Amino acid sequence: MAKLGQILLRLGYVRESDIQKALEIQRSSGGKKRLGEILTELFIKEDAVLHALSVQFNIPRITEDQFPEVMPIDKISFDFLKENLILPLSLTDNTLSVAIADPTKTDAIESLRASFDYDIKLFLARATAIAEHITKLQSSKDAVMQRLIEGVAEEEPTPETVGEINYLKDLAQEKGIIQLVNIIIDNAIKDNASDIHIEPEETAVRVRYRIDGILYDKETLPVKTQAAIASRIKLLSQMNIAERRLPQDGRIRGKFSGKEIDIRVSTIPTVYGESIVMRLLDKEAAFITLEDLGFDSMLLEKYENLIKRPYGMILITGPTGSGKTTTLYASLDKINSPDKKIITIEEPVEYLLKGINQIQVKPKIGLTFAGGLRHIVRQDPDIIMVGEIRDIETAGIAIHAALTGHLLFSTLHTNDAPSAATRLIDMGVENYLVSSTLIGVMAQRLVRRICPECKEPYKVPDDVKLELGTDVSTLWMGKGCDYCMHTGYRGRIAIFELMEVGDEIRDLITAKATAREIKEKAVSLGMRTLREDGLEKAKKGITTVNEVLRVTQVEI
């Protein structure tokens, strides 16, 4: 292998006299300084030595704009990285790419390889740039979180102290735990998460974010932090901080990451401690109109005609987190006008709508859906929205309101649109009342959109062609990029199944037909199922077939 001085000479960066002078200084220092360091101090730039080292060791060079924004691996201490000027760049499969300034420091590289059993891929970068970037990463939120975790974990609660309310309050008000909880929330908002799950396990506390409907592991915290985190969140959401045996609900309102955020908090006791879920509602998020939800033009026209009817009941169905409330808000906004009085009763009120009277249920003081709805009908409304029909009492009052000349919107938990009618009957509502009042049911799900930054076409496999039912040769998918956090998806869109209740469907409901019989009739009358609507969106390149198959079931 050629020596560094010879390579620098050959590349034209130095003269022979420069090398001789540098060698003399090196000898006089007892070999404590490397030749490259001396040449950089006296004659040449750092980039010149880097070029020569790249030639000498056959290692590619990279520049600062190729450094990572966040640390790709959290198992290596910053002290080790600083001492050896090693910067982790990326971890792909089992290969860890790192930037180094001095390839002769083989001990550090071997230590890295042996400690983590990774294949190491080397790149060369300027020592000053590596040192600056390590410092930057260490001061990032992720590193701050790690330091806060270590600080919180220093004092482990004892069985005697963990139940004391004063001790729990002190825990919740420690500066470190305040910052730790704030960072968990801030990071969730930054990642556009809809929910934060904090789940205690036997050996750790797992933090997961739900992003575009999918849960992702984000942090693993020491078990010792569980009591402090739970106490802090319960204090913020005005729960009973000492009650750890029963489920509790609360709410946090505040400014996080510069945004006004409303957080719904739920706790339940588990074997290893309290599991906490926080639903994030961005008060400053842009209001979504009906046109933006995902309707095609024909379905939108049908639904708009339905919601402009003067009376009757319209139900939106689907599981939790399928966008039902968003659709209800968009529907009310569409038909809202100065000549109509609209009243809603919700749990909770998620967004404030101008010109609409919104009530939030408060079960603790007796203000329930049924109780509130009973009083709403005395307020001379034209349109009523009930957040959810949960029991026979609420269902009965809602049916009565729809019968007496009101247009009533609500939600129900059913798998598809035709099942809504049979669900009401199963709850105890008379079949003739359901057939008299129900004018439409819309089931919906949310599917992830293909990332626009890394969207690319691919040839459709034969089995997928069979599922689509048409000879589509090309579909689209996201290959993964920084914009979509390498998932291939960014954002979500709704898919729909709209069942209009006409005479034929009404007759089936009156005859107590099964959900399957109602569905068969609705499909024969032109209803497009959830899966069919989703596959149409896949053909248009909005989502993928896999996404549609994930959220819908096989049509039997």
Coordinates of C-alpha atoms in Angstrom, one line a residue:
M1 CA 0.0 0.0 0.0
A2 CA 1.4 3.4 -1.0
K3 CA 2.1 5.8 1.8
L4 CA -0.1 8.9 2.4
G5 CA 2.7 11.4 1.7
Q6 CA 3.5 9.7 -1.7
I7 CA -0.2 9.8 -2.7
L8 CA -0.5 13.5 -1.7
L9 CA 2.6 14.2 -3.7
R10 CA 1.3 12.2 -6.7
L11 CA -2.1 14.1 -6.5
G12 CA -0.2 17.4 -6.6
Y13 CA -1.4 18.6 -3.1
V14 CA 2.1 18.9 -1.6
R15 CA 5.8 19.3 -2.6
E16 CA 8.6 16.9 -1.4
S17 CA 9.9 19.6 0.9
D18 CA 6.5 19.9 2.6
I19 CA 6.5 16.2 3.3
Q20 CA 10.1 16.2 4.7
K21 CA 9.2 19.2 7.0
A22 CA 6.1 17.4 8.3
L23 CA 8.1 14.2 8.9
E24 CA 10.6 16.2 11.0
I25 CA 7.8 17.6 13.1
Q26 CA 6.3 14.2 13.5
R27 CA 9.7 12.8 14.7
S28 CA 10.2 15.6 17.2
S29 CA 6.8 15.1 18.7
G30 CA 7.6 11.4 19.3
G31 CA 5.1 10.2 16.7
K32 CA 2.2 11.6 18.7
K33 CA 0.8 13.5 15.7
R34 CA -0.2 11.8 12.4
L35 CA 1.3 13.0 9.2
G36 CA -2.0 14.0 7.8
E37 CA -2.8 16.2 10.8
I38 CA 0.6 18.0 10.5
L39 CA 0.2 18.6 6.7
T40 CA -3.4 19.9 7.3
E41 CA -2.1 22.4 9.9
L42 CA 0.8 23.7 7.8
F43 CA 0.2 23.2 4.0
I44 CA -3.1 21.7 2.8
K45 CA -6.8 21.6 3.3
E46 CA -8.6 18.8 5.2
D47 CA -10.3 17.7 1.9
A48 CA -6.9 17.0 0.3
V49 CA -5.9 14.5 3.0
L50 CA -9.4 12.9 2.8
H51 CA -8.9 12.5 -1.0
A52 CA -5.5 10.8 -0.4
L53 CA -6.9 8.5 2.3
S54 CA -9.7 7.5 0.0
V55 CA -7.2 6.5 -2.7
Q56 CA -4.9 4.8 -0.1
F57 CA -7.6 2.6 1.6
N58 CA -10.1 2.5 -1.3
I59 CA -12.9 3.9 0.7
P60 CA -15.5 6.2 -0.9
R61 CA -15.9 9.8 0.4
I62 CA -19.2 11.5 1.4
T63 CA -20.1 15.1 2.2
E64 CA -22.1 16.6 5.0
D65 CA -25.3 16.8 3.0
Q66 CA -25.4 13.0 3.1
F67 CA -25.3 12.8 6.9
P68 CA -28.5 11.5 8.6
E69 CA -31.0 13.9 10.3
V70 CA -31.5 11.4 13.1
M71 CA -29.3 8.7 14.6
P72 CA -30.1 5.5 12.7
I73 CA -29.1 3.3 15.7
D74 CA -29.5 4.1 19.4
K75 CA -27.3 1.3 20.9
I76 CA -24.0 3.2 20.5
S77 CA -23.0 5.8 23.1
F78 CA -22.2 9.3 22.0
D79 CA -18.9 9.2 24.0
F80 CA -17.7 6.3 21.9
L81 CA -18.6 8.1 18.7
K82 CA -17.0 11.4 19.7
E83 CA -13.8 9.7 20.9
N84 CA -13.3 7.7 17.7
L85 CA -15.0 10.2 15.2
I86 CA -17.4 7.6 13.9
L87 CA -20.8 8.7 12.6
P88 CA -23.5 6.0 11.9
L89 CA -25.2 6.8 8.6
S90 CA -27.8 4.1 8.0
L91 CA -28.7 0.5 9.0
T92 CA -29.9 -1.7 6.2
D93 CA -30.6 -5.3 6.9
N94 CA -27.5 -6.2 8.9
T95 CA -25.2 -3.7 7.4
L96 CA -24.3 -0.5 9.3
S97 CA -22.8 2.3 7.2
V98 CA -20.6 4.6 9.1
A99 CA -18.5 7.7 8.2
I100 CA -15.0 7.8 9.6
A101 CA -12.2 10.4 9.5
D102 CA -9.3 8.1 10.1
P103 CA -9.4 4.6 8.6
T104 CA -6.2 3.6 10.5
K105 CA -8.3 3.4 13.7
T106 CA -9.2 -0.2 13.1
D107 CA -9.6 -1.0 16.8
A108 CA -12.8 1.2 17.0
I109 CA -14.3 -0.3 13.8
E110 CA -13.6 -3.9 15.0
S111 CA -15.1 -3.1 18.4
L112 CA -18.2 -1.8 16.7
R113 CA -18.4 -5.0 14.5
A114 CA -17.9 -7.3 17.4
S115 CA -20.3 -5.5 19.8
F116 CA -23.3 -5.5 17.5
D117 CA -22.5 -8.3 15.0
Y118 CA -23.1 -5.9 12.1
D119 CA -21.4 -5.9 8.8
I120 CA -19.6 -2.5 8.7
K121 CA -19.5 -0.4 5.5
L122 CA -17.0 2.5 5.6
F123 CA -17.2 6.0 4.2
L124 CA -14.7 8.8 4.6
A125 CA -15.7 12.3 5.8
R126 CA -14.0 15.4 7.3
A127 CA -13.2 15.0 11.0
T128 CA -14.5 18.4 11.8
A129 CA -17.8 17.7 10.0
I130 CA -18.2 14.4 11.8
A131 CA -17.6 16.0 15.2
E132 CA -20.0 18.8 14.5
H133 CA -22.7 16.4 13.3
I134 CA -22.4 14.1 16.3
T135 CA -22.8 17.1 18.6
K136 CA -25.9 18.2 16.6
L137 CA -27.4 14.7 16.9
Q138 CA -26.7 14.5 20.6
S139 CA -28.6 17.8 21.2
S140 CA -31.6 16.5 19.1
K141 CA -34.9 15.6 20.7
D142 CA -34.1 11.9 20.4
A143 CA -30.9 12.3 22.4
V144 CA -32.6 14.7 24.9
M145 CA -35.2 12.0 25.4
Q146 CA -32.5 9.4 26.1
R147 CA -30.9 11.7 28.7
L148 CA -34.3 12.4 30.3
I149 CA -35.0 8.7 30.5
E150 CA -31.7 8.1 32.3
G151 CA -32.5 10.9 34.7
V152 CA -36.1 9.7 35.5
A153 CA -34.8 6.1 35.9
E154 CA -32.3 7.1 38.6
E155 CA -34.9 7.0 41.4
E156 CA -36.9 3.7 41.5
P157 CA -40.2 3.9 43.4
T158 CA -40.7 1.5 46.2
P159 CA -44.0 -0.4 46.9
E160 CA -44.5 1.8 50.0
T161 CA -44.1 5.1 48.1
V162 CA -45.8 4.3 44.7
G163 CA -49.3 4.5 46.2
E164 CA -48.8 7.7 48.1
I165 CA -50.6 10.6 46.4
N166 CA -48.0 13.2 47.4
Y167 CA -45.2 11.0 46.1
L168 CA -47.0 10.6 42.8
K169 CA -47.7 14.3 42.5
D170 CA -44.0 15.0 43.1
L171 CA -43.1 12.5 40.4
A172 CA -45.4 14.1 38.0
Q173 CA -44.0 17.6 38.6
E174 CA -40.3 16.7 38.2
K175 CA -38.7 18.7 35.5
G176 CA -37.3 15.6 33.7
I177 CA -40.6 13.8 33.6
I178 CA -42.4 17.0 32.3
Q179 CA -39.9 17.3 29.5
L180 CA -40.1 13.5 28.7
V181 CA -43.9 13.5 28.4
N182 CA -43.8 16.7 26.3
I183 CA -41.2 15.2 23.9
I184 CA -43.3 12.0 23.5
I185 CA -46.3 14.2 22.5
D186 CA -44.2 16.6 20.4
N187 CA -42.6 13.7 18.4
A188 CA -46.1 12.2 17.8
I189 CA -47.3 15.5 16.4
K190 CA -44.2 15.8 14.2
D191 CA -44.8 12.3 12.8
N192 CA -48.5 13.1 12.1
A193 CA -49.7 10.4 14.6
S194 CA -53.3 10.1 15.5
D195 CA -52.7 8.2 18.7
I196 CA -50.0 7.5 21.3
H197 CA -50.0 4.1 23.0
I198 CA -47.9 3.8 26.3
E199 CA -47.9 0.2 27.3
P200 CA -46.2 -1.3 30.3
E201 CA -44.6 -4.7 29.9
E202 CA -42.6 -7.0 32.2
T203 CA -39.2 -5.5 31.4
A204 CA -39.9 -2.2 29.7
V205 CA -42.5 0.4 28.8
R206 CA -43.3 0.4 25.1
V207 CA -44.3 3.7 23.3
R208 CA -46.1 3.3 20.0
Y209 CA -47.6 5.9 17.5
R210 CA -50.5 5.2 15.2
I211 CA -49.7 6.8 11.9
D212 CA -52.1 6.6 9.0
G213 CA -53.9 3.8 10.8
I214 CA -50.8 1.6 11.5
L215 CA -49.0 1.2 14.8
Y216 CA -45.2 1.8 14.9
D217 CA -42.8 1.1 17.8
K218 CA -41.1 4.4 18.7
E219 CA -39.5 4.2 22.1
T220 CA -38.6 1.6 24.7
L221 CA -38.5 3.1 28.1
P222 CA -37.2 1.6 31.4
V223 CA -39.9 0.0 33.7
K224 CA -38.9 2.5 36.4
T225 CA -40.3 5.4 34.3
Q226 CA -43.9 3.9 34.2
A227 CA -45.2 5.4 37.5
A228 CA -43.8 8.8 36.7
I229 CA -45.2 8.9 33.1
A230 CA -48.6 7.7 34.2
S231 CA -48.7 10.2 37.1
R232 CA -47.8 13.1 34.8
I233 CA -50.4 12.2 32.1
K234 CA -53.1 11.7 34.7
L235 CA -52.3 15.0 36.4
L236 CA -52.5 16.8 33.0
S237 CA -55.8 15.2 32.1
Q238 CA -57.4 15.8 35.5
M239 CA -57.8 12.2 36.5
N240 CA -57.5 10.7 40.0
I241 CA -53.8 10.3 40.2
A242 CA -54.0 7.7 43.0
E243 CA -56.5 5.5 41.3
R244 CA -54.7 2.7 39.5
R245 CA -57.3 -0.1 39.8
L246 CA -60.0 1.3 37.5
P247 CA -60.1 2.6 34.0
Q248 CA -60.3 6.4 33.7
D249 CA -60.9 9.0 30.9
G250 CA -59.6 12.5 30.7
R251 CA -58.6 15.3 28.4
I252 CA -55.6 17.5 27.9
R253 CA -55.8 20.9 26.1
G254 CA -52.5 22.7 25.3
K255 CA -50.0 23.9 22.8
F256 CA -47.5 21.3 21.6
S257 CA -45.1 21.8 18.7
G258 CA -46.6 25.2 18.2
K259 CA -50.1 23.8 17.6
E260 CA -53.3 23.9 19.7
I261 CA -53.9 20.2 20.4
D262 CA -56.8 18.6 22.2
I263 CA -55.8 15.1 23.6
R264 CA -58.3 12.5 24.7
V265 CA -56.7 10.2 27.3
S266 CA -57.8 6.8 28.4
T267 CA -56.2 4.5 31.0
I268 CA -56.8 0.9 31.8
P269 CA -55.2 -1.3 34.5
T270 CA -53.1 -4.2 33.2
V271 CA -50.9 -6.8 34.8
Y272 CA -47.8 -4.6 34.6
G273 CA -49.3 -1.2 35.2
E274 CA -51.6 1.3 33.6
S275 CA -51.9 1.2 29.8
I276 CA -52.4 4.7 28.4
V277 CA -53.8 5.8 25.0
M278 CA -53.8 9.4 23.9
R279 CA -55.9 10.4 20.9
L280 CA -54.5 13.6 19.3
L281 CA -56.9 16.1 17.8
D282 CA -55.3 19.0 16.0
K283 CA -57.6 22.0 16.5
E284 CA -55.7 24.0 13.8
A285 CA -56.0 21.2 11.1
A286 CA -57.7 22.3 7.9
F287 CA -61.4 21.4 7.8
I288 CA -62.1 18.6 5.4
T289 CA -65.0 19.1 3.1
L290 CA -67.2 16.4 1.5
E291 CA -65.3 16.8 -1.8
D292 CA -62.0 16.1 -0.1
L293 CA -63.1 12.9 1.7
G294 CA -62.7 10.5 -1.3
F295 CA -66.1 10.4 -3.0
D296 CA -66.2 10.0 -6.8
S297 CA -68.5 12.4 -8.6
M298 CA -71.5 9.9 -8.9
L299 CA -71.4 8.8 -5.3
L300 CA -71.0 12.4 -4.1
E301 CA -74.1 13.4 -6.0
K302 CA -76.1 10.6 -4.5
Y303 CA -74.9 11.4 -0.9
E304 CA -75.6 15.1 -1.3
N305 CA -79.1 14.4 -2.5
L306 CA -79.6 12.2 0.6
I307 CA -78.4 14.7 3.2
K308 CA -80.6 17.4 1.6
R309 CA -83.8 15.5 2.5
P310 CA -86.0 17.3 5.0
Y311 CA -86.4 14.4 7.5
G312 CA -85.3 10.9 8.2
M313 CA -82.3 9.1 9.7
I314 CA -78.9 8.8 8.1
L315 CA -76.3 6.5 9.7
I316 CA -72.6 6.4 9.2
T317 CA -71.1 3.0 10.1
G318 CA -67.6 1.6 10.6
P319 CA -65.1 0.7 13.3
T320 CA -63.4 3.2 15.6
G321 CA -60.9 5.4 13.7
S322 CA -62.6 5.0 10.3
G323 CA -63.4 8.7 9.9
K324 CA -67.1 8.6 10.7
T325 CA -67.0 11.9 12.8
T326 CA -65.1 13.7 10.0
T327 CA -67.8 12.6 7.5
L328 CA -70.5 13.8 9.8
Y329 CA -68.9 17.2 10.3
A330 CA -68.4 17.6 6.5
S331 CA -72.1 16.6 5.9
L332 CA -73.3 19.2 8.4
D333 CA -71.1 21.9 7.0
K334 CA -72.5 21.1 3.5
I335 CA -76.1 21.6 4.5
N336 CA -75.6 24.4 7.1
S337 CA -77.4 27.6 6.2
P338 CA -78.9 30.6 8.1
D339 CA -82.4 29.2 7.7
K340 CA -81.7 25.9 9.5
K341 CA -81.1 25.2 13.2
I342 CA -78.6 22.4 13.7
I343 CA -77.8 20.9 17.1
T344 CA -75.2 18.2 17.9
I345 CA -74.5 16.1 20.9
E346 CA -71.1 14.5 20.9
E347 CA -68.5 12.8 23.1
P348 CA -66.3 14.7 22.8
V349 CA -66.8 17.8 20.6
E350 CA -63.8 17.3 18.3
Y351 CA -64.1 20.4 16.1
L352 CA -66.1 23.6 16.5
L353 CA -68.5 24.4 13.6
K354 CA -69.6 27.9 13.0
G355 CA -73.4 28.5 13.2
I356 CA -74.0 25.1 14.8
N357 CA -75.1 24.4 18.5
Q358 CA -72.8 21.7 19.8
I359 CA -73.3 19.9 23.1
Q360 CA -70.7 17.7 24.8
V361 CA -72.0 14.8 26.9
K362 CA -71.0 14.7 30.6
P363 CA -72.1 11.4 32.1
K364 CA -70.8 12.3 35.5
I365 CA -73.5 15.0 35.9
G366 CA -76.2 13.0 34.0
L367 CA -75.8 14.6 30.6
T368 CA -75.9 11.4 28.4
F369 CA -76.7 11.0 24.7
A370 CA -80.2 9.9 25.5
G371 CA -80.8 12.7 28.1
G372 CA -79.3 15.4 25.9
L373 CA -81.2 14.2 22.8
R374 CA -84.5 14.3 24.8
H375 CA -84.0 18.0 25.4
I376 CA -82.6 18.8 22.0
V377 CA -85.9 17.9 20.3
R378 CA -87.6 20.6 22.4
Q379 CA -85.2 23.2 21.0
D380 CA -87.0 23.3 17.6
P381 CA -84.1 22.0 15.5
D382 CA -84.2 21.2 11.8
I383 CA -81.2 18.9 11.9
I384 CA -79.8 16.8 14.8
M385 CA -76.5 15.0 15.0
V386 CA -76.0 12.3 17.7
G387 CA -72.4 11.3 18.0
E388 CA -73.2 7.6 18.5
I389 CA -76.2 5.3 19.0
R390 CA -75.1 3.0 21.8
D391 CA -78.3 1.8 23.5
I392 CA -82.0 1.3 23.0
E393 CA -82.8 4.5 24.9
T394 CA -80.8 6.7 22.5
A395 CA -82.0 4.7 19.5
G396 CA -85.6 5.1 20.5
I397 CA -85.4 8.9 21.0
A398 CA -83.4 9.2 17.7
I399 CA -86.1 7.2 15.8
H400 CA -88.8 9.4 17.4
A401 CA -86.9 12.6 16.3
A402 CA -86.6 11.3 12.7
L403 CA -90.3 10.4 12.7
T404 CA -91.4 13.9 13.8
G405 CA -89.9 15.9 11.0
H406 CA -86.2 16.1 11.8
L407 CA -83.2 15.1 9.8
L408 CA -81.0 13.1 12.1
F409 CA -77.4 12.0 11.6
S410 CA -75.6 9.4 13.8
T411 CA -73.0 6.7 13.8
L412 CA -73.2 3.0 14.5
H413 CA -70.6 0.2 14.8
T414 CA -71.4 -2.3 12.0
N415 CA -69.2 -3.9 9.4
D416 CA -71.2 -2.8 6.4
A417 CA -74.1 -0.6 5.5
P418 CA -76.9 -3.3 5.2
S419 CA -76.1 -4.5 8.8
A420 CA -77.2 -1.2 10.3
A421 CA -80.9 -1.9 10.0
T422 CA -80.6 -5.3 11.6
R423 CA -78.4 -3.9 14.3
L424 CA -81.1 -1.4 15.3
I425 CA -83.7 -4.2 15.4
D426 CA -81.3 -6.3 17.5
M427 CA -81.0 -3.4 19.9
G428 CA -84.8 -3.5 20.4
V429 CA -86.2 -0.9 17.9
E430 CA -89.3 -2.1 16.2
N431 CA -88.7 -3.2 12.6
Y432 CA -91.5 -1.0 11.2
L433 CA -90.0 2.1 13.0
V434 CA -86.6 1.4 11.4
S435 CA -88.1 1.0 7.9
S436 CA -90.2 4.2 8.4
T437 CA -87.3 6.4 9.5
L438 CA -84.0 5.1 7.9
I439 CA -83.3 6.8 4.6
G440 CA -79.7 5.9 4.1
V441 CA -76.6 4.2 5.5
M442 CA -73.0 4.7 4.6
A443 CA -70.2 2.4 5.7
Q444 CA -66.7 3.6 5.4
R445 CA -63.0 2.7 6.0
L446 CA -59.8 4.6 5.7
V447 CA -57.0 3.4 3.4
R448 CA -53.5 4.8 3.1
R449 CA -52.7 6.9 0.1
I450 CA -49.6 6.1 -2.0
C451 CA -46.8 8.5 -1.3
P452 CA -46.6 11.0 -4.1
E453 CA -42.8 11.4 -3.8
C454 CA -41.9 7.8 -4.4
K455 CA -44.9 6.6 -6.4
E456 CA -44.0 4.2 -9.2
P457 CA -45.9 1.8 -11.5
Y458 CA -45.6 -2.0 -11.4
K459 CA -46.9 -4.9 -13.5
V460 CA -50.0 -6.5 -12.0
P461 CA -49.7 -10.2 -11.0
D462 CA -52.3 -12.6 -12.4
D463 CA -53.9 -13.3 -9.0
V464 CA -54.4 -9.5 -8.5
K465 CA -56.0 -9.2 -11.9
L466 CA -58.5 -11.9 -10.9
E467 CA -59.3 -9.9 -7.7
L468 CA -59.8 -6.7 -9.7
G469 CA -62.1 -8.4 -12.1
T470 CA -60.7 -6.5 -15.1
D471 CA -57.6 -6.8 -17.3
V472 CA -55.6 -4.0 -15.6
S473 CA -51.9 -4.4 -16.5
T474 CA -50.4 -1.6 -14.4
L475 CA -50.9 -0.5 -10.8
W476 CA -49.0 1.9 -8.5
M477 CA -47.1 1.6 -5.3
G478 CA -44.7 3.6 -3.2
K479 CA -41.2 2.3 -3.1
G480 CA -40.4 4.2 0.2
C481 CA -38.6 7.5 0.8
D482 CA -37.8 10.0 3.6
Y483 CA -41.1 11.9 3.0
C484 CA -43.2 8.7 3.9
M485 CA -40.7 7.4 6.5
H486 CA -40.0 4.6 4.0
T487 CA -43.5 3.1 4.2
G488 CA -44.6 3.9 0.7
Y489 CA -47.7 5.7 2.0
R490 CA -48.5 9.2 3.1
G491 CA -52.0 10.3 4.3
R492 CA -55.3 8.5 4.1
I493 CA -58.5 8.6 2.0
A494 CA -61.9 7.1 2.7
I495 CA -63.6 4.3 0.8
F496 CA -67.4 4.1 0.9
E497 CA -70.5 1.9 0.7
L498 CA -73.7 3.9 0.4
M499 CA -77.1 2.1 0.7
E500 CA -80.1 4.3 -0.1
V501 CA -83.2 3.0 1.6
G502 CA -85.9 2.9 -1.1
D503 CA -89.2 1.0 -1.2
E504 CA -87.6 -2.4 -1.9
I505 CA -85.1 -2.2 1.0
R506 CA -87.8 -0.8 3.3
D507 CA -90.0 -3.8 2.6
L508 CA -87.1 -6.1 3.5
I509 CA -86.5 -4.3 6.8
T510 CA -90.2 -4.5 7.6
A511 CA -90.2 -8.2 6.9
K512 CA -87.1 -8.6 9.2
A513 CA -84.9 -9.8 6.4
T514 CA -81.3 -10.8 7.3
A515 CA -78.4 -8.4 6.7
R516 CA -77.3 -10.7 3.9
E517 CA -80.6 -10.5 2.1
I518 CA -80.7 -6.8 2.4
K519 CA -77.2 -6.6 1.0
E520 CA -78.0 -8.8 -2.0
K521 CA -80.9 -6.5 -2.8
A522 CA -78.9 -3.3 -2.3
V523 CA -76.1 -4.7 -4.6
S524 CA -78.7 -5.6 -7.3
L525 CA -80.0 -2.1 -7.1
G526 CA -76.6 -0.7 -7.8
M527 CA -74.8 -0.3 -4.4
R528 CA -71.1 -0.5 -4.7
T529 CA -69.4 -2.3 -1.8
L530 CA -66.5 -1.1 0.3
R531 CA -64.1 -3.5 -1.5
E532 CA -65.3 -2.5 -4.9
D533 CA -64.9 1.2 -4.1
G534 CA -61.5 0.6 -2.7
L535 CA -60.3 -1.4 -5.8
E536 CA -61.6 1.4 -8.0
K537 CA -59.3 3.8 -6.1
A538 CA -56.4 1.3 -6.5
K539 CA -57.0 1.2 -10.3
K540 CA -56.7 5.0 -10.3
G541 CA -53.4 4.9 -8.4
I542 CA -54.7 6.5 -5.2
T543 CA -54.1 3.5 -3.0
T544 CA -52.8 -0.1 -3.3
V545 CA -54.7 -3.3 -3.7
N546 CA -53.0 -4.6 -0.5
E547 CA -54.4 -1.6 1.5
V548 CA -57.9 -2.4 0.2
L549 CA -57.6 -6.0 1.1
R550 CA -56.3 -5.1 4.6
V551 CA -59.4 -3.1 5.6
T552 CA -62.2 -4.9 3.8
Q553 CA -63.5 -8.4 3.9
V554 CA -64.2 -10.9 1.1
E555 CA -67.7 -10.5 -0.4
I556 CA -69.6 -13.7 0.3

